[in-house]
Amino acid sequence: MPQGHADDKAVGELLVRSARGDHEAFTGVYDALADSVMGLAFRILRNAAQAEEVTQDVMVEIWRTAHRYEPERGTARAWVLTVAHRRAVDRVRTAQAGAERERRAAMLSEGRPFDEVAEAVEGQDERRRVFGCLGRLGRDHRVPLVLAYYEGLTYLEVAQSLSTPPGTVKSRIRTALRKLRACLEGGS
C-alpha cells in the first residue's frame, strides 16, 4: 500500500475517534491536515490573513461535525478539503457580493459610462453561467474538476484525495470539461 493511502487511513481513523470526543485524536487530525487546509484556502482567497481565519473556522467545524464523516464515502483528507473549499468559496462570494454592492452604489453616485457598467454585468453573468453549468455536472465529474482547476491540485493529488485511480480522475476531468464547454456554448 502506498504511503499516502496509509496516511489517509490513519487520518480517517483519527477523525472517527475525534467524533467520539477524543481530543488527542483531533490534535492528530489538525496536525495532519491544517497545512493542506491553509494552502487550499490561500489558493482560493489569495490573502494569508483570510486563509488563516478560514483554516481556523474549518478546523473548528471539523471538530464539531466529525460525526458526519463517512469513511466509506472517501478519505478524511477529501472530506476536510471539501469543507475547506466550501468555506473559502463562501468567503470569496461574500467579499464579491460586498464589492458588487459598493460598485453599484458608486455607479449610481458617479454616473459611470455605459461601457464600464456593461463590462461589470457581463462578468457577473459569465460567473453565474459557469457556476450554473458546474452545478449541472454529476458529483463524480464536478469534484475532480473543482479540485484540479479551482484548488490547483494535480491529477495525482486529486486521485489521492479522492482515493481514485489517476487514469479515472484524468478521464473524469476531461469529460467534465467537455460537458462544461457544451453547457457554456449552449447558452444555458
C-alpha positions as YAML, in Angstrom:
chain: A
units: angstrom
residues:
- id: 1
  name: MET
  ca: [0.00, 0.00, 0.00]
- id: 2
  name: PRO
  ca: [1.46, 3.44, -0.95]
- id: 3
  name: GLN
  ca: [2.41, 5.74, 1.93]
- id: 4
  name: GLY
  ca: [-0.33, 8.28, 1.03]
- id: 5
  name: HIS
  ca: [-3.06, 5.66, 1.41]
- id: 6
  name: ALA
  ca: [-1.71, 4.55, 4.80]
- id: 7
  name: ASP
  ca: [-1.63, 8.17, 5.96]
- id: 8
  name: ASP
  ca: [-5.17, 8.76, 4.66]
- id: 9
  name: LYS
  ca: [-6.41, 5.70, 6.52]
- id: 10
  name: ALA
  ca: [-4.68, 6.80, 9.75]
- id: 11
  name: VAL
  ca: [-6.17, 10.29, 9.48]
- id: 12
  name: GLY
  ca: [-9.59, 8.75, 8.82]
- id: 13
  name: GLU
  ca: [-9.29, 6.64, 11.96]
- id: 14
  name: LEU
  ca: [-8.26, 9.72, 13.95]
- id: 15
  name: LEU
  ca: [-11.27, 11.61, 12.61]
- id: 16
  name: VAL
  ca: [-13.61, 8.79, 13.62]
- id: 17
  name: ARG
  ca: [-12.09, 8.87, 17.13]
- id: 18
  name: SER
  ca: [-12.49, 12.65, 17.17]
- id: 19
  name: ALA
  ca: [-16.19, 12.22, 16.50]
- id: 20
  name: ARG
  ca: [-16.35, 10.35, 19.81]
- id: 21
  name: GLY
  ca: [-14.79, 13.33, 21.60]
- id: 22
  name: ASP
  ca: [-11.16, 12.18, 21.60]
- id: 23
  name: HIS
  ca: [-9.17, 15.44, 21.86]
- id: 24
  name: GLU
  ca: [-5.81, 13.77, 21.24]
- id: 25
  name: ALA
  ca: [-7.13, 12.18, 18.04]
- id: 26
  name: PHE
  ca: [-8.33, 15.57, 16.84]
- id: 27
  name: THR
  ca: [-4.88, 17.00, 17.52]
- id: 28
  name: GLY
  ca: [-3.58, 14.36, 15.10]
- id: 29
  name: VAL
  ca: [-6.21, 15.34, 12.51]
- id: 30
  name: TYR
  ca: [-5.28, 19.00, 12.95]
- id: 31
  name: ASP
  ca: [-1.56, 18.31, 12.62]
- id: 32
  name: ALA
  ca: [-2.10, 16.17, 9.52]
- id: 33
  name: LEU
  ca: [-4.50, 18.46, 7.65]
- id: 34
  name: ALA
  ca: [-4.25, 22.09, 8.83]
- id: 35
  name: ASP
  ca: [-1.42, 22.91, 6.41]
- id: 36
  name: SER
  ca: [-3.38, 21.45, 3.48]
- id: 37
  name: VAL
  ca: [-6.47, 23.41, 4.51]
- id: 38
  name: MET
  ca: [-4.38, 26.59, 4.80]
- id: 39
  name: GLY
  ca: [-2.82, 26.01, 1.37]
- id: 40
  name: LEU
  ca: [-6.19, 25.43, -0.23]
- id: 41
  name: ALA
  ca: [-7.72, 28.47, 1.46]
- id: 42
  name: PHE
  ca: [-4.77, 30.64, 0.38]
- id: 43
  name: ARG
  ca: [-5.03, 29.45, -3.25]
- id: 44
  name: ILE
  ca: [-8.68, 30.46, -3.29]
- id: 45
  name: LEU
  ca: [-8.52, 33.65, -1.22]
- id: 46
  name: ARG
  ca: [-5.05, 34.93, -2.17]
- id: 47
  name: ASN
  ca: [-4.83, 36.54, 1.26]
- id: 48
  name: ALA
  ca: [-2.82, 34.98, 4.12]
- id: 49
  name: ALA
  ca: [-4.83, 36.55, 6.96]
- id: 50
  name: GLN
  ca: [-8.16, 35.45, 5.50]
- id: 51
  name: ALA
  ca: [-6.75, 31.99, 4.75]
- id: 52
  name: GLU
  ca: [-5.69, 31.67, 8.40]
- id: 53
  name: GLU
  ca: [-9.17, 32.67, 9.56]
- id: 54
  name: VAL
  ca: [-10.80, 30.19, 7.20]
- id: 55
  name: THR
  ca: [-8.40, 27.46, 8.35]
- id: 56
  name: GLN
  ca: [-9.29, 28.02, 11.98]
- id: 57
  name: ASP
  ca: [-13.02, 28.15, 11.16]
- id: 58
  name: VAL
  ca: [-12.76, 24.93, 9.16]
- id: 59
  name: MET
  ca: [-10.84, 23.05, 11.82]
- id: 60
  name: VAL
  ca: [-13.36, 24.11, 14.48]
- id: 61
  name: GLU
  ca: [-16.15, 22.98, 12.16]
- id: 62
  name: ILE
  ca: [-14.39, 19.64, 11.61]
- id: 63
  name: TRP
  ca: [-14.16, 19.13, 15.39]
- id: 64
  name: ARG
  ca: [-17.87, 19.94, 15.80]
- id: 65
  name: THR
  ca: [-19.05, 17.89, 12.81]
- id: 66
  name: ALA
  ca: [-16.60, 14.96, 12.79]
- id: 67
  name: HIS
  ca: [-19.58, 12.65, 13.33]
- id: 68
  name: ARG
  ca: [-20.71, 13.46, 9.77]
- id: 69
  name: TYR
  ca: [-17.59, 11.93, 8.22]
- id: 70
  name: GLU
  ca: [-18.39, 8.67, 6.45]
- id: 71
  name: PRO
  ca: [-15.19, 6.68, 5.77]
- id: 72
  name: GLU
  ca: [-16.87, 4.51, 3.16]
- id: 73
  name: ARG
  ca: [-17.57, 7.60, 1.01]
- id: 74
  name: GLY
  ca: [-13.96, 8.81, 0.79]
- id: 75
  name: THR
  ca: [-10.85, 9.81, 2.66]
- id: 76
  name: ALA
  ca: [-10.82, 12.13, 5.65]
- id: 77
  name: ARG
  ca: [-8.48, 14.41, 3.67]
- id: 78
  name: ALA
  ca: [-11.01, 14.73, 0.83]
- id: 79
  name: TRP
  ca: [-13.86, 15.36, 3.28]
- id: 80
  name: VAL
  ca: [-11.93, 18.05, 5.19]
- id: 81
  name: LEU
  ca: [-10.71, 19.72, 1.98]
- id: 82
  name: THR
  ca: [-14.28, 19.75, 0.64]
- id: 83
  name: VAL
  ca: [-15.41, 21.54, 3.81]
- id: 84
  name: ALA
  ca: [-12.46, 23.94, 3.46]
- id: 85
  name: HIS
  ca: [-13.23, 24.61, -0.19]
- id: 86
  name: ARG
  ca: [-16.84, 25.43, 0.57]
- id: 87
  name: ARG
  ca: [-15.86, 27.74, 3.40]
- id: 88
  name: ALA
  ca: [-13.23, 29.56, 1.31]
- id: 89
  name: VAL
  ca: [-15.60, 29.92, -1.66]
- id: 90
  name: ASP
  ca: [-18.28, 31.27, 0.69]
- id: 91
  name: ARG
  ca: [-15.75, 33.85, 1.88]
- id: 92
  name: VAL
  ca: [-14.99, 34.84, -1.72]
- id: 93
  name: ARG
  ca: [-18.68, 35.09, -2.58]
- id: 94
  name: THR
  ca: [-19.32, 37.24, 0.48]
- id: 95
  name: ALA
  ca: [-16.45, 39.54, -0.48]
- id: 96
  name: GLN
  ca: [-17.64, 39.66, -4.10]
- id: 97
  name: ALA
  ca: [-21.19, 40.47, -3.03]
- id: 98
  name: GLY
  ca: [-19.89, 43.31, -0.84]
- id: 99
  name: ALA
  ca: [-17.69, 44.62, -3.64]
- id: 100
  name: GLU
  ca: [-20.61, 44.37, -6.08]
- id: 101
  name: ARG
  ca: [-22.83, 46.38, -3.71]
- id: 102
  name: GLU
  ca: [-20.11, 49.01, -3.42]
- id: 103
  name: ARG
  ca: [-19.66, 49.11, -7.22]
- id: 104
  name: ARG
  ca: [-23.39, 49.54, -7.78]
- id: 105
  name: ALA
  ca: [-23.51, 52.33, -5.23]
- id: 106
  name: ALA
  ca: [-20.51, 54.01, -6.85]
- id: 107
  name: MET
  ca: [-22.06, 53.67, -10.32]
- id: 108
  name: LEU
  ca: [-25.26, 55.28, -9.14]
- id: 109
  name: SER
  ca: [-23.47, 58.14, -7.45]
- id: 110
  name: GLU
  ca: [-20.84, 58.76, -10.15]
- id: 111
  name: GLY
  ca: [-22.91, 58.11, -13.27]
- id: 112
  name: ARG
  ca: [-20.25, 55.85, -14.83]
- id: 113
  name: PRO
  ca: [-20.11, 55.41, -18.59]
- id: 114
  name: PHE
  ca: [-22.20, 52.62, -20.10]
- id: 115
  name: ASP
  ca: [-19.17, 50.52, -21.16]
- id: 116
  name: GLU
  ca: [-17.96, 50.04, -17.57]
- id: 117
  name: VAL
  ca: [-21.45, 49.09, -16.41]
- id: 118
  name: ALA
  ca: [-21.83, 46.64, -19.32]
- id: 119
  name: GLU
  ca: [-18.46, 45.01, -18.52]
- id: 120
  name: ALA
  ca: [-19.42, 44.52, -14.88]
- id: 121
  name: VAL
  ca: [-22.76, 42.97, -15.84]
- id: 122
  name: GLU
  ca: [-21.14, 40.67, -18.43]
- id: 123
  name: GLY
  ca: [-18.53, 39.45, -15.91]
- id: 124
  name: GLN
  ca: [-21.19, 38.70, -13.32]
- id: 125
  name: ASP
  ca: [-23.33, 36.91, -15.91]
- id: 126
  name: GLU
  ca: [-20.37, 34.80, -17.04]
- id: 127
  name: ARG
  ca: [-19.56, 33.72, -13.44]
- id: 128
  name: ARG
  ca: [-23.21, 32.84, -12.88]
- id: 129
  name: ARG
  ca: [-23.26, 30.73, -16.07]
- id: 130
  name: VAL
  ca: [-20.07, 28.88, -15.10]
- id: 131
  name: PHE
  ca: [-21.40, 28.10, -11.60]
- id: 132
  name: GLY
  ca: [-24.73, 27.03, -13.10]
- id: 133
  name: CYS
  ca: [-23.02, 24.68, -15.55]
- id: 134
  name: LEU
  ca: [-20.76, 23.30, -12.80]
- id: 135
  name: GLY
  ca: [-23.87, 22.61, -10.75]
- id: 136
  name: ARG
  ca: [-25.30, 20.52, -13.57]
- id: 137
  name: LEU
  ca: [-22.30, 18.19, -13.60]
- id: 138
  name: GLY
  ca: [-22.60, 14.99, -11.60]
- id: 139
  name: ARG
  ca: [-20.54, 14.78, -8.40]
- id: 140
  name: ASP
  ca: [-18.08, 12.29, -9.98]
- id: 141
  name: HIS
  ca: [-17.20, 14.89, -12.61]
- id: 142
  name: ARG
  ca: [-17.65, 18.14, -10.68]
- id: 143
  name: VAL
  ca: [-15.49, 17.31, -7.63]
- id: 144
  name: PRO
  ca: [-12.31, 16.32, -9.54]
- id: 145
  name: LEU
  ca: [-12.72, 19.34, -11.83]
- id: 146
  name: VAL
  ca: [-13.10, 21.74, -8.91]
- id: 147
  name: LEU
  ca: [-10.15, 20.19, -7.07]
- id: 148
  name: ALA
  ca: [-7.95, 20.50, -10.16]
- id: 149
  name: TYR
  ca: [-8.97, 23.88, -11.54]
- id: 150
  name: TYR
  ca: [-10.21, 25.87, -8.57]
- id: 151
  name: GLU
  ca: [-7.94, 24.38, -5.91]
- id: 152
  name: GLY
  ca: [-4.90, 23.89, -8.11]
- id: 153
  name: LEU
  ca: [-4.33, 20.21, -7.33]
- id: 154
  name: THR
  ca: [-2.53, 17.98, -9.83]
- id: 155
  name: TYR
  ca: [-4.19, 14.89, -11.30]
- id: 156
  name: LEU
  ca: [-2.21, 12.76, -8.87]
- id: 157
  name: GLU
  ca: [-3.18, 14.90, -5.86]
- id: 158
  name: VAL
  ca: [-6.84, 14.78, -6.91]
- id: 159
  name: ALA
  ca: [-6.60, 10.99, -7.31]
- id: 160
  name: GLN
  ca: [-5.04, 10.62, -3.86]
- id: 161
  name: SER
  ca: [-7.55, 12.91, -2.15]
- id: 162
  name: LEU
  ca: [-10.47, 11.03, -3.73]
- id: 163
  name: SER
  ca: [-8.89, 7.54, -3.39]
- id: 164
  name: THR
  ca: [-9.46, 7.08, -7.12]
- id: 165
  name: PRO
  ca: [-7.02, 5.82, -9.78]
- id: 166
  name: PRO
  ca: [-5.22, 8.69, -11.59]
- id: 167
  name: GLY
  ca: [-6.42, 7.50, -15.00]
- id: 168
  name: THR
  ca: [-10.03, 7.61, -13.82]
- id: 169
  name: VAL
  ca: [-9.54, 11.12, -12.44]
- id: 170
  name: LYS
  ca: [-7.98, 12.32, -15.70]
- id: 171
  name: SER
  ca: [-10.85, 10.82, -17.71]
- id: 172
  name: ARG
  ca: [-13.49, 12.37, -15.41]
- id: 173
  name: ILE
  ca: [-11.86, 15.80, -15.63]
- id: 174
  name: ARG
  ca: [-11.71, 15.63, -19.44]
- id: 175
  name: THR
  ca: [-15.35, 14.55, -19.60]
- id: 176
  name: ALA
  ca: [-16.30, 17.32, -17.16]
- id: 177
  name: LEU
  ca: [-14.51, 19.91, -19.27]
- id: 178
  name: ARG
  ca: [-16.33, 18.74, -22.42]
- id: 179
  name: LYS
  ca: [-19.69, 18.89, -20.63]
- id: 180
  name: LEU
  ca: [-18.87, 22.29, -19.15]
- id: 181
  name: ARG
  ca: [-17.85, 23.67, -22.57]
- id: 182
  name: ALA
  ca: [-21.04, 22.27, -24.17]
- id: 183
  name: CYS
  ca: [-23.16, 23.82, -21.44]
- id: 184
  name: LEU
  ca: [-21.48, 27.21, -21.77]
- id: 185
  name: GLU
  ca: [-21.64, 27.17, -25.59]
- id: 186
  name: GLY
  ca: [-25.30, 26.17, -25.41]
- id: 187
  name: GLY
  ca: [-26.04, 29.42, -23.60]
- id: 188
  name: SER
  ca: [-27.61, 27.59, -20.65]
...
